[in-house]
Coordinates of C-alpha atoms in Angstrom, one line a residue:
Chain A
M1 CA -31.6 -13.0 4.8
T2 CA -29.0 -11.2 2.7
R3 CA -29.8 -8.2 0.5
T4 CA -28.1 -5.3 -1.0
I5 CA -29.5 -1.8 -0.5
A6 CA -28.3 1.5 -2.0
L7 CA -27.4 4.2 0.5
A8 CA -25.9 7.5 -0.3
G9 CA -25.3 6.3 -3.8
T10 CA -23.3 3.2 -2.8
P11 CA -24.5 -0.4 -2.7
L12 CA -24.3 -2.1 0.7
E13 CA -24.7 -5.8 1.5
L14 CA -26.7 -6.5 4.6
V15 CA -27.3 -9.7 6.6
E16 CA -30.6 -9.5 8.5
R17 CA -31.7 -12.1 11.0
G18 CA -34.1 -12.4 13.9
Q19 CA -36.8 -10.3 15.5
G20 CA -37.0 -7.9 18.4
R21 CA -34.9 -5.0 19.5
P22 CA -32.8 -3.9 16.6
L23 CA -29.1 -4.6 16.9
L24 CA -26.6 -3.1 14.4
F25 CA -23.5 -5.3 14.3
L26 CA -20.4 -3.8 12.7
H27 CA -17.9 -6.5 11.9
A28 CA -14.1 -6.7 12.6
G29 CA -11.4 -6.2 10.1
E30 CA -11.4 -9.9 9.6
G31 CA -14.8 -9.7 7.9
L32 CA -18.4 -10.5 8.8
A33 CA -18.2 -14.3 8.6
P34 CA -22.0 -14.7 8.7
E35 CA -21.7 -18.5 8.7
R36 CA -20.1 -18.4 12.2
P37 CA -22.4 -18.8 15.2
W38 CA -22.5 -15.3 16.8
L39 CA -25.0 -13.7 14.5
D40 CA -27.3 -16.6 14.9
L41 CA -27.0 -16.5 18.7
L42 CA -27.7 -12.8 18.7
S43 CA -30.6 -13.3 16.4
R44 CA -32.4 -15.5 19.0
R45 CA -32.8 -12.3 21.0
Y46 CA -32.5 -9.4 18.7
R47 CA -33.3 -8.2 15.2
V48 CA -29.7 -8.4 13.9
I49 CA -28.6 -6.0 11.1
A50 CA -25.1 -6.7 10.0
P51 CA -23.6 -4.9 7.0
C52 CA -20.5 -5.9 5.1
H53 CA -18.3 -2.8 5.2
P54 CA -17.5 -1.3 1.9
G55 CA -14.7 -3.3 0.4
Y56 CA -15.8 -6.5 2.1
G57 CA -18.2 -9.2 0.8
N58 CA -20.3 -7.8 -2.0
S59 CA -20.1 -4.1 -0.8
P60 CA -17.9 -2.1 -3.1
L61 CA -15.6 0.6 -1.8
I62 CA -17.2 4.1 -1.6
D63 CA -16.1 5.9 -4.7
G64 CA -13.3 3.4 -5.0
G65 CA -11.8 4.6 -1.7
G66 CA -13.2 6.0 1.5
S67 CA -12.4 6.4 5.1
V68 CA -13.7 5.4 8.5
D69 CA -15.5 8.8 8.5
D70 CA -17.4 7.7 5.4
L71 CA -18.3 4.5 7.1
A72 CA -19.7 6.3 10.1
Y73 CA -21.9 8.5 8.0
L74 CA -22.9 5.6 5.9
Y75 CA -24.2 3.6 8.9
L76 CA -25.9 6.7 10.4
D77 CA -27.7 6.9 7.1
L78 CA -28.4 3.1 7.3
A79 CA -29.9 3.6 10.8
A80 CA -32.1 6.4 9.5
E81 CA -33.1 4.4 6.3
L82 CA -34.2 1.4 8.5
G83 CA -36.0 3.7 10.9
L84 CA -34.0 2.3 13.9
D85 CA -35.1 3.5 17.3
G86 CA -33.5 2.5 20.6
A87 CA -31.2 0.2 18.7
V88 CA -28.2 -1.6 20.2
L89 CA -24.9 -0.6 18.4
V90 CA -22.3 -3.3 18.5
G91 CA -18.8 -3.1 16.9
A92 CA -15.8 -5.3 17.1
D93 CA -12.2 -4.3 16.3
L94 CA -12.6 -2.0 13.1
G95 CA -16.3 -2.1 13.7
G96 CA -15.8 -0.7 17.2
W97 CA -13.9 2.2 15.8
I98 CA -16.7 2.9 13.3
A99 CA -19.3 2.6 16.1
A100 CA -17.4 5.1 18.2
E101 CA -17.1 7.5 15.3
M102 CA -20.9 7.2 14.8
M103 CA -21.7 7.8 18.4
V104 CA -19.6 11.0 18.7
R105 CA -21.6 12.3 15.8
S106 CA -25.1 11.2 16.8
S107 CA -26.4 8.7 19.3
A108 CA -30.0 9.6 18.6
R109 CA -31.1 6.2 17.2
F110 CA -29.2 4.1 19.7
S111 CA -29.8 3.1 23.3
R112 CA -26.8 1.0 24.1
L113 CA -23.2 0.7 22.8
V114 CA -21.1 -2.4 23.0
L115 CA -17.5 -2.2 21.8
T116 CA -15.6 -5.4 21.5
A117 CA -11.8 -4.7 21.5
P118 CA -12.3 -1.6 19.5
L119 CA -9.5 0.0 17.5
G120 CA -9.5 3.8 16.8
I121 CA -7.9 5.8 19.5
K122 CA -4.3 6.7 20.5
L123 CA -3.4 6.5 24.2
R124 CA 0.4 6.5 24.6
G125 CA 3.3 8.5 23.4
R126 CA 4.4 9.0 19.8
D127 CA 7.1 6.4 20.1
E128 CA 4.8 3.7 21.6
R129 CA 2.3 1.7 19.6
D130 CA -1.0 0.9 21.2
I131 CA -2.2 -1.4 18.4
A132 CA 0.0 -4.3 17.3
D133 CA 1.1 -3.9 13.7
I134 CA -0.8 -6.7 12.1
H135 CA 0.7 -5.8 8.7
A136 CA 4.3 -6.3 9.9
M137 CA 4.1 -9.7 11.5
T138 CA 4.2 -13.3 10.2
P139 CA 0.9 -15.2 10.1
A140 CA 2.2 -17.3 13.0
E141 CA 2.8 -14.3 15.1
Y142 CA -0.6 -12.9 14.3
L143 CA -2.3 -16.1 15.3
R144 CA -0.5 -16.1 18.6
L145 CA -1.4 -12.5 19.4
A146 CA -4.9 -12.4 18.1
W147 CA -6.3 -15.7 19.4
A148 CA -6.4 -17.3 22.8
D149 CA -6.1 -20.6 20.9
A150 CA -4.3 -20.1 17.6
R151 CA -6.2 -23.0 16.1
N152 CA -9.4 -21.0 16.3
G153 CA -8.1 -18.5 13.8
D154 CA -6.1 -20.7 11.5
V155 CA -7.5 -20.9 8.0
D156 CA -6.4 -23.4 5.4
Y157 CA -6.2 -21.1 2.4
T158 CA -5.3 -24.0 0.1
A159 CA -8.8 -25.5 0.7
L160 CA -10.7 -22.3 -0.2
P161 CA -12.2 -21.7 -3.7
D162 CA -10.8 -18.7 -5.6
S163 CA -14.0 -16.7 -5.0
E164 CA -13.5 -16.9 -1.2
L165 CA -9.8 -16.2 -1.5
A166 CA -10.6 -13.1 -3.6
A167 CA -13.1 -11.9 -1.0
I168 CA -10.5 -12.3 1.8
V169 CA -7.9 -10.4 -0.1
R170 CA -10.4 -7.7 -1.0
G171 CA -11.3 -7.4 2.7
R172 CA -7.6 -7.1 3.7
E173 CA -7.1 -4.4 1.1
A174 CA -10.1 -2.5 2.5
F175 CA -8.8 -2.9 6.0
A176 CA -5.4 -1.5 4.9
L177 CA -7.2 1.4 3.2
Y178 CA -9.1 2.4 6.3
G179 CA -6.3 2.0 8.8
W180 CA -2.9 2.3 7.2
K181 CA -1.8 5.8 8.3
P182 CA -2.4 6.8 11.0
Y183 CA -2.3 3.2 11.9
M184 CA -5.8 1.9 12.9
H185 CA -6.8 5.1 14.7
N186 CA -8.0 8.6 14.3
P187 CA -5.8 11.0 16.3
R188 CA -8.8 13.2 17.0
L189 CA -11.3 10.6 18.1
K190 CA -10.3 10.3 21.8
R191 CA -10.8 14.1 22.2
W192 CA -14.6 13.6 21.5
L193 CA -15.4 10.3 23.2
H194 CA -17.1 12.2 26.0
R195 CA -19.9 12.8 23.5
I196 CA -20.9 9.2 23.8
D197 CA -24.0 9.6 26.0
R198 CA -25.4 6.1 26.0
P199 CA -24.6 3.2 28.4
T200 CA -21.5 1.6 27.1
L201 CA -20.0 -1.9 27.6
L202 CA -16.4 -2.7 26.6
L203 CA -15.9 -6.4 26.0
W204 CA -12.3 -7.6 26.0
G205 CA -10.7 -11.0 25.5
A206 CA -8.3 -11.7 28.4
A207 CA -5.7 -13.0 25.9
D208 CA -6.0 -10.1 23.4
G209 CA -2.5 -9.3 22.2
I210 CA -3.6 -6.9 19.4
V211 CA -5.1 -4.3 21.8
T212 CA -4.5 -5.3 25.4
P213 CA -6.9 -4.8 28.3
F214 CA -4.8 -1.7 29.2
Y215 CA -6.0 -0.2 25.9
G216 CA -9.6 -1.1 27.0
E217 CA -9.0 0.8 30.3
G218 CA -8.1 3.8 28.2
W219 CA -11.5 3.7 26.4
R220 CA -13.3 3.2 29.7
Q221 CA -11.9 6.3 31.2
E222 CA -13.0 8.4 28.2
I223 CA -16.7 7.3 28.2
A224 CA -18.8 8.4 31.1
G225 CA -20.2 5.4 33.0
A226 CA -18.6 2.8 30.7
R227 CA -17.7 -0.6 32.2
I228 CA -15.3 -3.2 30.9
D229 CA -15.9 -6.9 31.0
V230 CA -13.1 -9.3 30.3
I231 CA -13.9 -12.7 28.8
P232 CA -11.5 -15.5 29.6
D233 CA -10.1 -17.9 27.0
A234 CA -10.6 -15.3 24.3
G235 CA -8.2 -13.2 22.3
H236 CA -8.9 -10.2 20.1
F237 CA -12.1 -11.7 18.7
P238 CA -14.2 -12.8 21.8
H239 CA -17.3 -13.0 19.6
W240 CA -15.5 -15.5 17.4
E241 CA -13.7 -17.6 20.1
Q242 CA -16.4 -17.5 22.8
P243 CA -19.6 -16.7 21.0
E244 CA -22.0 -17.9 23.7
E245 CA -20.1 -16.1 26.4
F246 CA -20.0 -13.0 24.2
V247 CA -23.8 -13.1 23.6
Q248 CA -24.5 -13.8 27.2
R249 CA -22.5 -10.9 28.5
L250 CA -23.9 -8.6 25.8
S251 CA -27.5 -9.4 26.6
A252 CA -27.0 -9.2 30.3
F253 CA -25.8 -5.6 29.7
V254 CA -28.5 -4.7 27.1
D255 CA -31.5 -6.4 28.8
G256 CA -30.4 -6.2 32.4
R257 CA -30.7 -2.5 32.5
N258 CA -33.5 -2.1 30.0
D259 CA -35.1 1.3 30.0
Chain B
M1 CA 20.9 -0.5 -29.0
R2 CA 21.6 1.6 -25.9
V3 CA 23.3 0.0 -23.0
W4 CA 22.7 1.4 -19.5
Y5 CA 25.0 0.7 -16.6
F6 CA 23.1 0.2 -13.4
S7 CA 24.4 -0.3 -9.9
E8 CA 22.3 -0.3 -6.8
M9 CA 25.4 0.8 -4.9
A10 CA 25.0 -2.2 -2.5
Y11 CA 26.4 -2.5 0.9
H12 CA 27.4 -6.1 0.4
P13 CA 29.5 -6.5 3.6
A14 CA 26.2 -6.9 5.5
W15 CA 24.7 -9.5 3.3
E16 CA 26.1 -12.5 5.2
E17 CA 24.6 -11.3 8.4
G18 CA 21.4 -10.3 6.7
L19 CA 21.0 -13.7 5.1
K20 CA 21.6 -15.3 8.5
R21 CA 18.8 -13.2 10.0
G22 CA 16.5 -13.9 7.1
S23 CA 16.4 -10.5 5.4
L24 CA 18.8 -8.0 3.8
R25 CA 16.3 -5.2 4.1
V26 CA 13.7 -3.3 6.2
V27 CA 14.3 -5.2 9.4
L28 CA 18.1 -5.6 9.3
P29 CA 19.4 -3.1 11.9
N30 CA 21.9 -0.5 10.6
A31 CA 24.3 -1.6 13.3
N32 CA 25.4 -3.9 10.5
Y33 CA 26.5 -0.9 8.5
D34 CA 30.0 0.5 9.0
P35 CA 30.1 4.2 8.1
E36 CA 33.8 4.1 7.1
I37 CA 33.2 1.1 4.7
G38 CA 30.1 2.9 3.4
H39 CA 32.0 6.0 2.7
R40 CA 34.6 4.1 0.6
L41 CA 31.9 2.1 -1.2
L42 CA 29.8 5.1 -2.1
N43 CA 32.7 6.9 -3.6
R44 CA 33.8 3.8 -5.4
Y45 CA 30.4 3.5 -7.0
L46 CA 30.3 7.1 -8.0
D47 CA 33.8 6.7 -9.6
E48 CA 32.4 3.7 -11.6
F49 CA 29.5 5.9 -12.9
R50 CA 32.1 8.4 -14.1
L51 CA 34.0 5.7 -15.8
C52 CA 30.8 4.6 -17.6
D53 CA 30.6 8.1 -19.2
E54 CA 34.2 7.8 -20.4
V55 CA 33.6 4.4 -22.1
G56 CA 30.3 5.4 -23.7
L57 CA 27.8 3.7 -21.5
D58 CA 24.6 5.4 -20.4
I59 CA 23.8 5.4 -16.7
M60 CA 20.8 4.2 -14.7
V61 CA 20.2 5.0 -11.0
N62 CA 17.5 3.8 -8.7
E63 CA 16.7 4.1 -5.0
H64 CA 15.6 1.9 -2.1
H65 CA 15.2 2.4 1.5
S66 CA 16.2 0.6 4.8
T67 CA 18.3 -1.9 2.9
S68 CA 21.8 -3.3 2.6
T69 CA 21.1 -4.0 -1.1
C70 CA 21.1 -0.3 -2.1
L71 CA 22.9 2.7 -0.6
T72 CA 21.2 5.1 -2.9
I73 CA 18.3 6.5 -0.9
S74 CA 17.6 9.4 -3.3
V75 CA 17.8 9.3 -7.1
P76 CA 18.1 13.1 -7.4
M77 CA 21.0 13.2 -5.0
A78 CA 22.9 10.5 -6.8
L79 CA 22.2 12.0 -10.2
A80 CA 23.2 15.5 -9.1
V81 CA 26.7 14.2 -8.4
I82 CA 26.8 12.1 -11.5
A83 CA 25.4 14.9 -13.8
R84 CA 28.4 17.1 -12.8
E85 CA 31.0 14.3 -13.3
T86 CA 29.7 13.1 -16.7
K87 CA 29.5 14.8 -20.1
R88 CA 27.7 12.5 -22.6
A89 CA 25.8 9.7 -20.8
R90 CA 22.1 9.7 -20.7
L91 CA 21.0 9.7 -17.1
L92 CA 18.2 7.4 -16.3
S93 CA 16.3 7.8 -13.1
L94 CA 14.4 4.6 -12.6
G95 CA 13.2 6.0 -10.7
N96 CA 11.3 8.2 -8.4
P97 CA 8.8 6.1 -6.4
I98 CA 6.2 8.8 -6.8
A99 CA 3.3 6.9 -5.0
N100 CA 5.6 7.0 -1.9
R101 CA 6.5 10.7 -2.2
P102 CA 4.4 13.1 -0.2
D103 CA 5.3 16.1 -2.5
P104 CA 5.0 15.5 -6.3
V105 CA 5.8 19.1 -7.1
R106 CA 9.1 18.7 -5.3
V107 CA 9.8 15.7 -7.6
A108 CA 9.0 17.8 -10.6
E109 CA 11.3 20.6 -9.4
E110 CA 14.2 18.1 -8.7
M111 CA 13.9 16.4 -12.1
A112 CA 13.7 19.7 -13.9
W113 CA 16.7 20.9 -12.0
L114 CA 18.7 17.8 -12.9
D115 CA 17.7 18.1 -16.6
V116 CA 18.9 21.7 -16.6
L117 CA 22.1 20.8 -14.8
S118 CA 22.9 17.9 -17.2
G119 CA 22.0 19.9 -20.4
G120 CA 19.0 17.7 -21.2
R121 CA 20.5 14.3 -20.5
L122 CA 17.8 13.1 -18.1
E123 CA 15.5 10.2 -18.7
M124 CA 12.8 10.4 -16.1
G125 CA 11.4 7.2 -14.6
L126 CA 8.2 7.5 -12.5
V127 CA 7.8 4.2 -10.7
K128 CA 5.5 2.6 -8.3
G129 CA 8.1 1.1 -6.0
A130 CA 8.6 -2.5 -4.8
P131 CA 6.3 -3.9 -2.1
Y132 CA 9.0 -3.8 0.5
E133 CA 9.2 0.0 0.0
I134 CA 5.8 0.4 1.6
A135 CA 7.1 -0.1 5.1
P136 CA 9.9 2.5 5.1
A137 CA 7.7 5.0 3.2
N138 CA 4.6 4.0 5.2
S139 CA 2.5 4.8 2.2
N140 CA -1.0 3.3 2.0
P141 CA -0.7 0.2 -0.4
A142 CA -4.5 0.0 -0.8
N143 CA -4.7 3.1 -2.9
L144 CA -1.2 3.2 -4.3
M145 CA -2.2 3.1 -8.0
R146 CA -4.6 6.0 -7.6
R147 CA -1.9 8.0 -5.9
Y148 CA 0.6 7.0 -8.5
W149 CA -1.5 8.3 -11.4
E150 CA -2.4 11.5 -9.6
A151 CA 1.2 12.2 -8.8
H152 CA 2.2 11.3 -12.4
D153 CA -0.3 13.7 -13.9
L154 CA 0.7 16.5 -11.6
I155 CA 4.4 16.1 -12.2
L156 CA 4.0 16.1 -16.0
K157 CA 1.7 19.1 -15.8
A158 CA 4.0 21.0 -13.5
M159 CA 7.0 20.3 -15.8
S160 CA 5.2 21.2 -19.0
T161 CA 3.1 24.2 -17.9
T162 CA 4.8 27.5 -18.9
D163 CA 1.9 29.9 -18.1
G164 CA 1.4 29.1 -14.5
P165 CA 0.8 29.2 -11.7
F166 CA -2.0 26.6 -11.7
S167 CA -3.8 25.1 -8.7
W168 CA -4.3 21.4 -7.9
E169 CA -7.0 20.0 -5.6
G170 CA -7.0 16.3 -6.2
E171 CA -7.8 13.2 -4.1
F172 CA -4.3 13.1 -2.6
F173 CA -2.4 16.3 -3.4
H174 CA -3.2 19.9 -2.9
Y175 CA -1.4 23.0 -4.1
R176 CA -2.3 26.7 -4.3
N177 CA 0.4 27.7 -6.8
V178 CA 2.3 25.4 -9.0
N179 CA 4.8 27.2 -11.1
I180 CA 8.2 25.4 -11.0
W181 CA 11.5 27.1 -11.6
P182 CA 13.6 26.1 -13.4
R183 CA 11.5 24.2 -16.0
P184 CA 13.1 21.3 -17.7
Y185 CA 15.8 21.6 -20.4
Q186 CA 14.0 19.1 -22.6
Q187 CA 10.6 20.5 -23.6
P188 CA 7.9 19.8 -22.7
T189 CA 9.4 17.1 -20.4
P190 CA 12.3 14.7 -20.4
P191 CA 11.4 11.2 -21.8
V192 CA 9.3 9.4 -19.3
W193 CA 9.8 5.8 -18.2
M194 CA 7.5 3.5 -16.3
T195 CA 8.0 0.0 -15.0
G196 CA 5.4 -2.7 -14.8
L197 CA 4.2 -6.2 -15.5
S198 CA 0.6 -6.1 -16.5
P199 CA -1.1 -5.5 -19.9
E200 CA -2.9 -2.6 -18.3
T201 CA 0.4 -0.9 -17.4
G202 CA 1.6 -1.6 -21.0
R203 CA -1.6 0.0 -22.4
M204 CA -1.3 3.1 -20.1
A205 CA 2.4 3.6 -21.1
A206 CA 1.7 3.0 -24.8
E207 CA -1.1 5.6 -24.8
R208 CA 1.3 8.2 -23.3
G209 CA 4.3 7.3 -25.4
H210 CA 6.3 6.4 -22.3
V211 CA 9.1 3.9 -22.2
V212 CA 8.0 0.8 -20.3
G213 CA 10.4 -1.4 -18.6
T214 CA 10.5 -4.5 -16.5
L215 CA 13.1 -5.4 -14.0
L216 CA 14.1 -9.0 -13.3
S217 CA 10.7 -10.2 -14.5
L218 CA 10.9 -10.5 -18.2
S219 CA 9.0 -13.8 -18.4
A220 CA 6.2 -12.6 -16.1
A221 CA 6.0 -9.4 -18.1
G222 CA 5.4 -11.2 -21.4
P223 CA 1.8 -10.1 -21.6
M224 CA 2.8 -6.4 -21.1
F225 CA 5.1 -6.6 -24.1
G226 CA 2.9 -9.0 -25.9
G227 CA 2.2 -9.0 -29.6
R228 CA -1.5 -8.1 -29.2
L229 CA -0.7 -4.9 -27.4
C230 CA 1.9 -4.0 -29.9
S231 CA -0.6 -4.7 -32.7
D232 CA -3.5 -2.8 -31.0
F233 CA -1.5 0.3 -30.4
G234 CA 0.8 -0.1 -33.3
G235 CA -2.3 0.0 -35.5
R236 CA -2.8 3.5 -34.2
G237 CA 0.8 4.4 -34.4
R238 CA 1.3 4.4 -30.7
G239 CA 2.7 1.0 -29.9
I240 CA 4.9 0.0 -27.1
H241 CA 7.8 1.0 -29.2
K242 CA 10.0 1.8 -26.3
P243 CA 10.4 -1.3 -24.1
A244 CA 13.3 -1.9 -21.8
G245 CA 14.3 -4.9 -19.7
L246 CA 16.9 -5.9 -17.1
Q247 CA 17.8 -9.3 -16.0
L248 CA 20.5 -10.8 -13.8
A249 CA 23.4 -13.0 -14.8
R250 CA 25.5 -14.6 -12.2
R251 CA 29.1 -13.8 -11.9
E252 CA 30.2 -17.4 -11.8
H253 CA 28.7 -18.1 -15.2
R254 CA 31.3 -18.6 -17.8
D255 CA 31.5 -16.0 -20.5
A256 CA 29.9 -18.3 -23.0
Q257 CA 27.0 -19.0 -20.7
I258 CA 26.5 -15.4 -20.2
R259 CA 26.4 -14.7 -23.9
R260 CA 24.0 -17.6 -24.3
K261 CA 21.7 -16.2 -21.6
A262 CA 21.9 -12.8 -23.1
R263 CA 20.9 -14.1 -26.5
R264 CA 18.0 -15.9 -24.9
L265 CA 16.9 -12.9 -23.0
C266 CA 17.2 -10.7 -26.1
S267 CA 15.1 -13.0 -28.1
G268 CA 12.2 -11.3 -26.3
P269 CA 8.5 -12.2 -26.3
P270 CA 7.3 -14.8 -28.7
R271 CA 6.6 -13.6 -32.2
Q272 CA 3.0 -13.0 -33.1
P273 CA 1.6 -12.7 -36.5
G274 CA 1.2 -9.0 -37.3
R275 CA 1.7 -6.3 -39.8
P276 CA 5.3 -5.6 -40.8
E277 CA 5.5 -2.3 -38.9
D278 CA 4.3 -4.2 -35.7
R279 CA 7.2 -6.6 -36.2
D280 CA 9.5 -3.6 -36.4
D281 CA 8.2 -2.6 -33.0
R282 CA 9.1 -6.0 -31.6
A283 CA 12.5 -5.9 -33.2
V284 CA 13.2 -2.7 -31.3
A285 CA 11.8 -4.3 -28.2
R286 CA 14.2 -7.2 -28.5
E287 CA 17.2 -4.9 -29.0
R288 CA 16.4 -2.8 -26.0
Y289 CA 16.7 -5.6 -23.4
L290 CA 19.5 -5.0 -21.1
L291 CA 21.8 -7.5 -19.6
R292 CA 23.2 -6.9 -16.2
R293 CA 26.3 -8.6 -14.8
Y294 CA 26.7 -8.7 -11.1
A295 CA 30.0 -7.0 -10.3
G296 CA 31.5 -8.4 -7.1

């Protein structure tokens, strides 16, 4: 089911599927892609709640602009509005950054955190880039770095109707808005990751060339008790390239250590 | 008709290598730039601007960054030299890429200073900047237009306010005390120019009485200069009565071809039925198109 709700004075498009333990899924910079299999696979086990970030899908930007801070507060409001309790918070790429920003503010409504190749922190020196600059590479380079098999990410834009093209462009514009400068991270976030006080799983694609498993190791060290699980034959979007493996590892973590 | 001489002050010796590598700008390493040749070229270009003043041409300067196509990296720096070496030419900055500038009040100060130095010869272009300026400036492209208009409003307020200081707490820019010294020679501000392509830009410029120009894109900018806009705003006495344009002609064209091309360019947007005064606006528009010849 897809519906639009008003939160903090801004409309938000939500996809909701399945029953059971609530799972809030925060999508990657690529967009939600609800027609792809991972939301359905998750919804066989969980009550999946998946918003379109402001600027994506039918969610307008917050006040015509906004930042990742705004998204974090918006989704904390969403969790309160839906009365979530003991929910699983899952975020991929941009969504992982947002999820971490939420958890350092309040983890009260969540029991588990799953971050899939999150963006959002800075590890190395000022003249080293942790996150590949997706805005400064050719489409072919991007496909090579972001996907284990470039064919999985290749889109034939000439075959898409104008409405879908417009949605893709709007999403890219929003992604640039949230992560242009500093590039895809908050310089202050790493300082506060110790506040994440829920069991945390970091899922990484073995072939991720956007943020390498080295970057994942940096996250692991900052979150007490976090573990990292590397999925073979997957790039930066393991939920997209290996959806069944993604869901299997996620549910093993979430249900295997159920409280 | 006023004719403006414009040179990007190119570093053409690197073009062959740049073309071989696929780009003349942004990613072409400056190892392909020879400081000694650059020194000679820069001084030659500034001499040419001085000559323009002697022969009665007005002068336009722009800026780009990280590129072999344009050695001018700062409009105010170039115009500071030119203002001292010229006496009569109008000096067009086209312009300051204000959405890429972190400090709009600094822009207002520099432009006011130039206007004072030149005795009121400044024409002040406030431009958005080409897409390939985003990388060197690292300015966020997603909110560029909001930043542009906030900077635009702040610059004009800083230049025209005489009973400051005033404070500014906007979406992008924050100042405790804005109170620029010197203020511009031309009161309240030098003439303002914008560039653009869209009818929306045309409308915004017309409402403010700005000159609106298009560079290398006259055909795409047709709707911006279109008859309907001229009629709409002309009806209220605020039409786009100050259009400008620039196009390229290739050096290898024969003179006759260049003249033909110039005549075609200067024919302007298609005529629309309208009131006589609207047609006058368009006649002015046609006369203001500028033909550029590549100097080799």
